[in-house]
Amino acid sequence: EKSKITAFVKEAEKPDEAYKINSATATGVKTITVEMNKEVANTASLSAVVKKGTAARASKFTIDGSKIIIAMEAKLTAGAYTVTIEGLEATALTADLSVEKDETLTTYEVSDYIVAQSVTNTTTGVIKYAALNQYGEKMAADAPQVSCSFGTVAAGAVTAPTATKEGEIVVTGIHEVLALVGTKGTVVLVDTKSGVTVTKEISYNTAATASTMELAGTYHINTGTIKSIAENDAINEYELLFTAKDQYGYDLESKDLNLDGDKKVKPSLAGGLTNIKLVDESWGDRTVAGIDYITLKLTGDKAAVAGDATLTVVNPSKGLLLTTTVSVVKDVVIKTLNITAEDGVYAEQENELVYEAIDANGQNVTSYAVLTKVLDLGNSGIKLVKNADGTAKMVYTPGEKPVDSSDELLGKATTIEAETIYANKATSGDYLVKPLSFTVRQKRMPKTVTGIASDAVTSVACNQTLKINTEKLLLADQYSNSIANTEQIFKDVNKVSSGAIDITGTAVKVVASQNVVSSWTATGSSIEIIAGNEIGTATVYLKFNAKGNETISIADNNSNADAKFTVSVTNTKLAANVEIESVFSGFVGKATSGKAIEIKKSDIKVVGMSGGSKTVIPEDQYVIEKVENGTITTDEANKGTDSKKATVTVQVTTKDASGNEVQTTLTKDFEISVAPAKVYKVVDVSSVDKTKPVSKSATEVAKAVTAGVLQGFFTFNNQYNGAPNGDTVAKVSSGDSIAYNVKYTAQLKEGQNDGYEVIAGNGLNGIDIRFSKDGVYIVTITAETEDGSKKSVDIKFIVN
């Protein structure tokens, strides 16, 4: 016993084992599972980041014991990924994983039964099936070719499966001898593209009928959200959402409930005092956030009244399916409303306001859906903008435009503008009137250059060229506010390309000895400095041409310059901490099946620390020693491997402090591929007309935006960047025949308060924007591509 106790004490005294990543594996088309060496403590500082190349991919993670499960927003595609876990140890933990191929059809999952189409039609049968990917998950696929021993599968009798819904095979001409419960037969499914073939023995069984049903919630059509019906809501803006399954466990659609005569699944609703009624007994379908639901439309003679209604659903073939309560919740009452403009109010722009809306329960109300109901913003210039998480942002666009007579363009004149907003019902004792007063400042204008971004490269090797793009210049307005390159006033400054300004007319001067800088130019969207053969520094002075209608210059003593920054000319022979920063600029190397990829020194960026700054190492200081795994063999390509990880080895020559040559061997992984070109990076906003007329039907506007139209608002690069290995197709337009996988989101900027607009279906490669009232709506469309890049553009929809 003594020895056991001693052993226990020694074990307890052992220091905790450090966290390590045992493995990182793709376990789903949108899932990566990271297996740690011990149970994970889920702390606030914990983060899990997935990168393909240099950009982070949108994702969320959960903890399950020693596993960190990362759910991606977009599907994993073939190639090399890096997972970084931070917050567990002092230094980040990383792991590489390789996805061999894009989502691929691997097999079919077929039901055990062929079931009669209906109680009366037993000579026609239905077979359910799903397409499964390499992870065993359901996926969207083309309809396969099908043959069945029970009867005939006619052309067009097979419905394609999706990731959320099984496909159906309709078999006709079943002989009555076979149409008996328990009779066995076979069905064969063949995918003509991949050759995937599945043969399944199935049995004949009775017709599928609704056996279970659940109420998933109430759906608000105008906001595209699942939310409770609130007191005083317009009831006809809501639908009831259901899920239903047959006796075989398969999901049902509205067509399975809308049967003829006394076979129909019948709903009834006892509304009581709530004023809720069913429009009729017809079932419909709707997909919300990727989930398929069955729906019932609601109506009411008057607005909703707080209380409970009783819903009952009966299947004549099975009996009672569901009885449940549909509730109308008490309306929110705002007791306290505080609104401030902490960042100031400027003319001719949206100014975000800080608000606090406290309800009767002492809770701060931030829901866009609730605030649009209880706040009356009138003609105040204040509006609510719906954030992606459903909360509301309050912005104010003042009507007054103060003018400084001494300097209209860059002055600081102000004016006072009074506004009034209201909360709650005007007929109630809770009616709240909130007067507001704002000091409106003159329109912000770019006035000065304040310097250069901290991540700008300002070091160059002797006799090399340093190019500084003007997107790295920092601007400020007349109030000394910094100007982000996403702001409209930045875009108004002679915009050349995304994030860059035209500095033609801006005074630029480079001061250095002739042997440090041999020449320099400053035109358009860049400053180029050609270094001389001596190490040293150069000072770049800048004076921004704010008005643009006069000639400006920098004084001999540089006293009138807005800003300055220093450029270092270094001897990269003495560089330390050399590394390969990128291969193919972080894009994919374009390969040819069966042929080793060609890689040149110009495809590789080597950097090092020289003179205290990161500097690009010239090509004459390194050689490419080898490229490993740089061939996608014909056999690999035939088996579906179109992308893989390759490794390049480079030898860099530098010198130590004594002048002795030092040889450093560096390696870098990069991705190669033989896959067809696809949209990979959104690089800019296109020059197409941003005004879109939309015609409205009698009930609602038709789908206003399609994937093709959305794609035309932006310019894209493919995964090969258009440069490596002779590939000249860099820019991708909507007219090109090229694969794309772009996530689009929409954010309404104007018309927030009228409640007539509907934005639904934010998602991959397409979006539906519908309006139910004439008017002008400005919608910000954002495109996000596979590498994590995002660009946004404002589209004006004119609805009539």
mmCIF file of C-alpha atoms in Angstrom, residues 251-461:
data_model
loop_
_atom_site.group_PDB
_atom_site.id
_atom_site.type_symbol
_atom_site.label_atom_id
_atom_site.label_comp_id
_atom_site.label_asym_id
_atom_site.label_seq_id
_atom_site.Cartn_x
_atom_site.Cartn_y
_atom_site.Cartn_z
ATOM 1 C CA ASP A 251 -38.419 14.179 -44.712
ATOM 2 C CA LEU A 252 -41.637 15.187 -46.434
ATOM 3 C CA GLU A 253 -42.547 18.132 -48.667
ATOM 4 C CA SER A 254 -45.786 20.009 -49.139
ATOM 5 C CA LYS A 255 -46.800 17.738 -52.031
ATOM 6 C CA ASP A 256 -46.813 14.814 -49.589
ATOM 7 C CA LEU A 257 -49.430 16.599 -47.443
ATOM 8 C CA ASN A 258 -51.524 18.284 -50.154
ATOM 9 C CA LEU A 259 -53.226 15.048 -51.161
ATOM 10 C CA ASP A 260 -56.582 14.702 -52.905
ATOM 11 C CA GLY A 261 -59.871 14.495 -51.062
ATOM 12 C CA ASP A 262 -60.015 12.887 -47.647
ATOM 13 C CA LYS A 263 -56.318 11.862 -47.855
ATOM 14 C CA LYS A 264 -55.147 15.448 -47.306
ATOM 15 C CA VAL A 265 -53.270 16.222 -44.069
ATOM 16 C CA LYS A 266 -55.511 18.853 -42.463
ATOM 17 C CA PRO A 267 -54.424 21.706 -40.202
ATOM 18 C CA SER A 268 -56.729 23.785 -38.003
ATOM 19 C CA LEU A 269 -56.014 26.811 -35.840
ATOM 20 C CA ALA A 270 -58.122 28.032 -32.940
ATOM 21 C CA GLY A 271 -56.909 31.623 -32.702
ATOM 22 C CA GLY A 272 -58.818 32.725 -29.617
ATOM 23 C CA LEU A 273 -58.238 36.430 -28.975
ATOM 24 C CA THR A 274 -54.913 36.518 -30.871
ATOM 25 C CA ASN A 275 -56.675 37.258 -34.199
ATOM 26 C CA ILE A 276 -54.463 34.632 -35.929
ATOM 27 C CA LYS A 277 -56.027 32.601 -38.742
ATOM 28 C CA LEU A 278 -54.831 30.259 -41.456
ATOM 29 C CA VAL A 279 -55.123 31.661 -44.972
ATOM 30 C CA ASP A 280 -56.268 28.198 -46.053
ATOM 31 C CA GLU A 281 -55.335 24.542 -45.548
ATOM 32 C CA SER A 282 -52.724 24.512 -48.328
ATOM 33 C CA TRP A 283 -49.187 23.508 -47.398
ATOM 34 C CA GLY A 284 -46.192 25.272 -48.955
ATOM 35 C CA ASP A 285 -42.388 24.976 -48.942
ATOM 36 C CA ARG A 286 -39.609 27.350 -47.873
ATOM 37 C CA THR A 287 -35.862 27.020 -47.299
ATOM 38 C CA VAL A 288 -34.409 29.079 -44.427
ATOM 39 C CA ALA A 289 -30.671 29.091 -43.651
ATOM 40 C CA GLY A 290 -30.197 25.916 -45.707
ATOM 41 C CA ILE A 291 -32.994 23.963 -43.996
ATOM 42 C CA ASP A 292 -36.139 22.879 -45.875
ATOM 43 C CA TYR A 293 -39.476 23.496 -44.177
ATOM 44 C CA ILE A 294 -43.176 22.941 -44.889
ATOM 45 C CA THR A 295 -45.237 26.094 -44.374
ATOM 46 C CA LEU A 296 -48.724 27.383 -43.615
ATOM 47 C CA LYS A 297 -49.589 30.998 -44.377
ATOM 48 C CA LEU A 298 -51.200 33.139 -41.702
ATOM 49 C CA THR A 299 -53.617 36.041 -41.894
ATOM 50 C CA GLY A 300 -55.762 38.175 -39.614
ATOM 51 C CA ASP A 301 -58.446 40.834 -39.884
ATOM 52 C CA LYS A 302 -56.550 43.059 -37.447
ATOM 53 C CA ALA A 303 -53.114 43.269 -35.867
ATOM 54 C CA ALA A 304 -51.948 40.459 -33.583
ATOM 55 C CA VAL A 305 -53.051 40.438 -29.942
ATOM 56 C CA ALA A 306 -50.891 38.929 -27.192
ATOM 57 C CA GLY A 307 -51.981 35.422 -26.229
ATOM 58 C CA ASP A 308 -51.977 31.778 -27.352
ATOM 59 C CA ALA A 309 -53.574 30.058 -30.326
ATOM 60 C CA THR A 310 -53.963 26.268 -30.579
ATOM 61 C CA LEU A 311 -52.759 24.478 -33.712
ATOM 62 C CA THR A 312 -53.861 20.946 -34.578
ATOM 63 C CA VAL A 313 -52.707 18.789 -37.518
ATOM 64 C CA VAL A 314 -54.435 15.522 -38.436
ATOM 65 C CA ASN A 315 -53.393 12.874 -40.962
ATOM 66 C CA PRO A 316 -56.530 10.837 -41.853
ATOM 67 C CA SER A 317 -54.290 7.808 -42.423
ATOM 68 C CA LYS A 318 -52.472 8.083 -39.088
ATOM 69 C CA GLY A 319 -54.574 10.216 -36.787
ATOM 70 C CA LEU A 320 -53.361 13.193 -34.759
ATOM 71 C CA LEU A 321 -49.884 14.345 -35.839
ATOM 72 C CA LEU A 322 -49.499 17.501 -33.835
ATOM 73 C CA THR A 323 -51.175 19.715 -31.303
ATOM 74 C CA THR A 324 -49.238 22.723 -30.066
ATOM 75 C CA THR A 325 -49.434 26.384 -29.122
ATOM 76 C CA VAL A 326 -48.663 29.367 -31.347
ATOM 77 C CA SER A 327 -47.956 32.359 -29.118
ATOM 78 C CA VAL A 328 -48.160 36.102 -29.698
ATOM 79 C CA VAL A 329 -45.687 37.744 -27.327
ATOM 80 C CA LYS A 330 -46.251 41.007 -25.494
ATOM 81 C CA ASP A 331 -44.934 44.042 -27.365
ATOM 82 C CA VAL A 332 -41.641 45.543 -26.214
ATOM 83 C CA VAL A 333 -42.001 48.904 -24.424
ATOM 84 C CA ILE A 334 -39.007 51.254 -24.394
ATOM 85 C CA LYS A 335 -38.744 53.068 -21.055
ATOM 86 C CA THR A 336 -35.424 54.901 -21.550
ATOM 87 C CA LEU A 337 -33.813 56.071 -24.790
ATOM 88 C CA ASN A 338 -30.367 57.693 -24.955
ATOM 89 C CA ILE A 339 -28.673 58.661 -28.224
ATOM 90 C CA THR A 340 -25.268 60.328 -28.639
ATOM 91 C CA ALA A 341 -22.857 61.091 -31.497
ATOM 92 C CA GLU A 342 -19.571 60.129 -29.878
ATOM 93 C CA ASP A 343 -17.569 60.355 -33.120
ATOM 94 C CA GLY A 344 -19.130 63.653 -34.216
ATOM 95 C CA VAL A 345 -21.618 64.445 -36.974
ATOM 96 C CA TYR A 346 -20.399 65.432 -40.432
ATOM 97 C CA ALA A 347 -22.430 66.644 -43.402
ATOM 98 C CA GLU A 348 -23.040 64.461 -46.457
ATOM 99 C CA GLN A 349 -22.199 61.149 -44.795
ATOM 100 C CA GLU A 350 -23.740 58.498 -42.575
ATOM 101 C CA ASN A 351 -22.628 59.076 -38.984
ATOM 102 C CA GLU A 352 -22.954 56.163 -36.586
ATOM 103 C CA LEU A 353 -24.757 57.031 -33.361
ATOM 104 C CA VAL A 354 -24.417 55.300 -30.010
ATOM 105 C CA TYR A 355 -27.828 54.366 -28.606
ATOM 106 C CA GLU A 356 -29.238 52.766 -25.483
ATOM 107 C CA ALA A 357 -32.850 51.573 -25.569
ATOM 108 C CA ILE A 358 -33.912 50.109 -22.222
ATOM 109 C CA ASP A 359 -37.187 48.152 -22.069
ATOM 110 C CA ALA A 360 -39.602 47.689 -19.170
ATOM 111 C CA ASN A 361 -37.561 44.725 -17.903
ATOM 112 C CA GLY A 362 -34.356 46.774 -17.746
ATOM 113 C CA GLN A 363 -32.871 45.055 -20.816
ATOM 114 C CA ASN A 364 -30.990 46.917 -23.540
ATOM 115 C CA VAL A 365 -32.851 46.315 -26.815
ATOM 116 C CA THR A 366 -30.588 45.997 -29.863
ATOM 117 C CA SER A 367 -32.668 43.775 -32.191
ATOM 118 C CA TYR A 368 -33.274 45.374 -35.585
ATOM 119 C CA ALA A 369 -36.649 43.608 -35.911
ATOM 120 C CA VAL A 370 -37.830 44.927 -32.517
ATOM 121 C CA LEU A 371 -36.467 48.469 -32.807
ATOM 122 C CA THR A 372 -37.998 49.016 -36.239
ATOM 123 C CA LYS A 373 -41.363 48.251 -34.652
ATOM 124 C CA VAL A 374 -41.142 50.355 -31.503
ATOM 125 C CA LEU A 375 -39.205 53.384 -32.785
ATOM 126 C CA ASP A 376 -40.756 56.025 -35.043
ATOM 127 C CA LEU A 377 -37.849 57.851 -36.689
ATOM 128 C CA GLY A 378 -40.095 60.047 -38.821
ATOM 129 C CA ASN A 379 -38.187 62.382 -41.161
ATOM 130 C CA SER A 380 -35.299 62.824 -38.753
ATOM 131 C CA GLY A 381 -32.473 61.637 -41.012
ATOM 132 C CA ILE A 382 -31.827 58.862 -38.492
ATOM 133 C CA LYS A 383 -32.246 55.284 -39.661
ATOM 134 C CA LEU A 384 -31.552 51.766 -38.495
ATOM 135 C CA VAL A 385 -29.286 49.426 -40.434
ATOM 136 C CA LYS A 386 -29.530 45.680 -39.917
ATOM 137 C CA ASN A 387 -26.222 44.050 -38.963
ATOM 138 C CA ALA A 388 -25.385 40.507 -40.038
ATOM 139 C CA ASP A 389 -26.128 39.198 -36.522
ATOM 140 C CA GLY A 390 -29.645 40.735 -36.479
ATOM 141 C CA THR A 391 -28.752 43.696 -34.278
ATOM 142 C CA ALA A 392 -29.357 47.290 -35.342
ATOM 143 C CA LYS A 393 -26.834 50.014 -36.075
ATOM 144 C CA MET A 394 -28.156 53.571 -35.828
ATOM 145 C CA VAL A 395 -26.849 56.091 -38.357
ATOM 146 C CA TYR A 396 -27.622 59.742 -38.974
ATOM 147 C CA THR A 397 -27.356 61.685 -42.225
ATOM 148 C CA PRO A 398 -27.947 65.378 -41.467
ATOM 149 C CA GLY A 399 -29.953 67.543 -43.809
ATOM 150 C CA GLU A 400 -28.053 70.742 -43.000
ATOM 151 C CA LYS A 401 -24.792 71.483 -44.852
ATOM 152 C CA PRO A 402 -22.748 74.163 -43.085
ATOM 153 C CA VAL A 403 -20.446 76.232 -45.293
ATOM 154 C CA ASP A 404 -17.299 78.086 -44.220
ATOM 155 C CA SER A 405 -17.217 81.167 -46.428
ATOM 156 C CA SER A 406 -13.480 81.582 -45.963
ATOM 157 C CA ASP A 407 -12.627 78.160 -47.279
ATOM 158 C CA GLU A 408 -15.606 76.167 -48.444
ATOM 159 C CA LEU A 409 -13.561 73.111 -49.379
ATOM 160 C CA LEU A 410 -11.448 72.638 -46.256
ATOM 161 C CA GLY A 411 -13.223 74.754 -43.655
ATOM 162 C CA LYS A 412 -14.658 73.741 -40.308
ATOM 163 C CA ALA A 413 -17.981 75.549 -40.187
ATOM 164 C CA THR A 414 -20.781 74.083 -38.050
ATOM 165 C CA THR A 415 -24.521 74.350 -37.693
ATOM 166 C CA ILE A 416 -27.061 72.987 -35.213
ATOM 167 C CA GLU A 417 -29.711 70.542 -36.392
ATOM 168 C CA ALA A 418 -32.613 69.475 -34.200
ATOM 169 C CA GLU A 419 -34.341 66.112 -34.607
ATOM 170 C CA THR A 420 -37.143 64.318 -32.805
ATOM 171 C CA ILE A 421 -37.824 60.587 -32.651
ATOM 172 C CA TYR A 422 -40.581 58.667 -30.865
ATOM 173 C CA ALA A 423 -40.916 55.308 -29.119
ATOM 174 C CA ASN A 424 -43.874 53.014 -28.388
ATOM 175 C CA LYS A 425 -47.520 53.523 -29.375
ATOM 176 C CA ALA A 426 -48.790 57.096 -29.534
ATOM 177 C CA THR A 427 -52.057 55.982 -27.928
ATOM 178 C CA SER A 428 -50.399 54.451 -24.867
ATOM 179 C CA GLY A 429 -49.169 55.922 -21.608
ATOM 180 C CA ASP A 430 -45.689 54.715 -22.582
ATOM 181 C CA TYR A 431 -45.418 57.101 -25.541
ATOM 182 C CA LEU A 432 -41.888 58.523 -25.477
ATOM 183 C CA VAL A 433 -40.828 61.709 -27.296
ATOM 184 C CA LYS A 434 -37.064 62.160 -27.626
ATOM 185 C CA PRO A 435 -35.768 65.567 -28.834
ATOM 186 C CA LEU A 436 -32.182 65.554 -30.091
ATOM 187 C CA SER A 437 -29.712 68.257 -31.059
ATOM 188 C CA PHE A 438 -26.583 67.679 -33.149
ATOM 189 C CA THR A 439 -23.676 69.936 -34.021
ATOM 190 C CA VAL A 440 -23.195 69.280 -37.731
ATOM 191 C CA ARG A 441 -19.680 69.848 -39.021
ATOM 192 C CA GLN A 442 -18.736 70.673 -42.576
ATOM 193 C CA LYS A 443 -18.259 67.792 -44.997
ATOM 194 C CA ARG A 444 -15.047 65.845 -44.421
ATOM 195 C CA MET A 445 -12.429 66.238 -47.125
ATOM 196 C CA PRO A 446 -8.969 64.686 -47.523
ATOM 197 C CA LYS A 447 -6.497 67.389 -46.534
ATOM 198 C CA THR A 448 -3.119 65.881 -45.668
ATOM 199 C CA VAL A 449 -0.928 62.856 -45.971
ATOM 200 C CA THR A 450 0.038 61.759 -42.449
ATOM 201 C CA GLY A 451 2.570 59.078 -43.305
ATOM 202 C CA ILE A 452 2.815 55.526 -44.547
ATOM 203 C CA ALA A 453 1.274 52.286 -43.296
ATOM 204 C CA SER A 454 3.317 50.300 -40.769
ATOM 205 C CA ASP A 455 3.302 47.197 -42.976
ATOM 206 C CA ALA A 456 4.686 49.012 -46.044
ATOM 207 C CA VAL A 457 8.066 47.755 -47.278
ATOM 208 C CA THR A 458 10.465 50.723 -47.071
ATOM 209 C CA SER A 459 13.766 48.911 -47.471
ATOM 210 C CA VAL A 460 15.538 48.044 -50.729
ATOM 211 C CA ALA A 461 18.797 46.384 -51.721
#
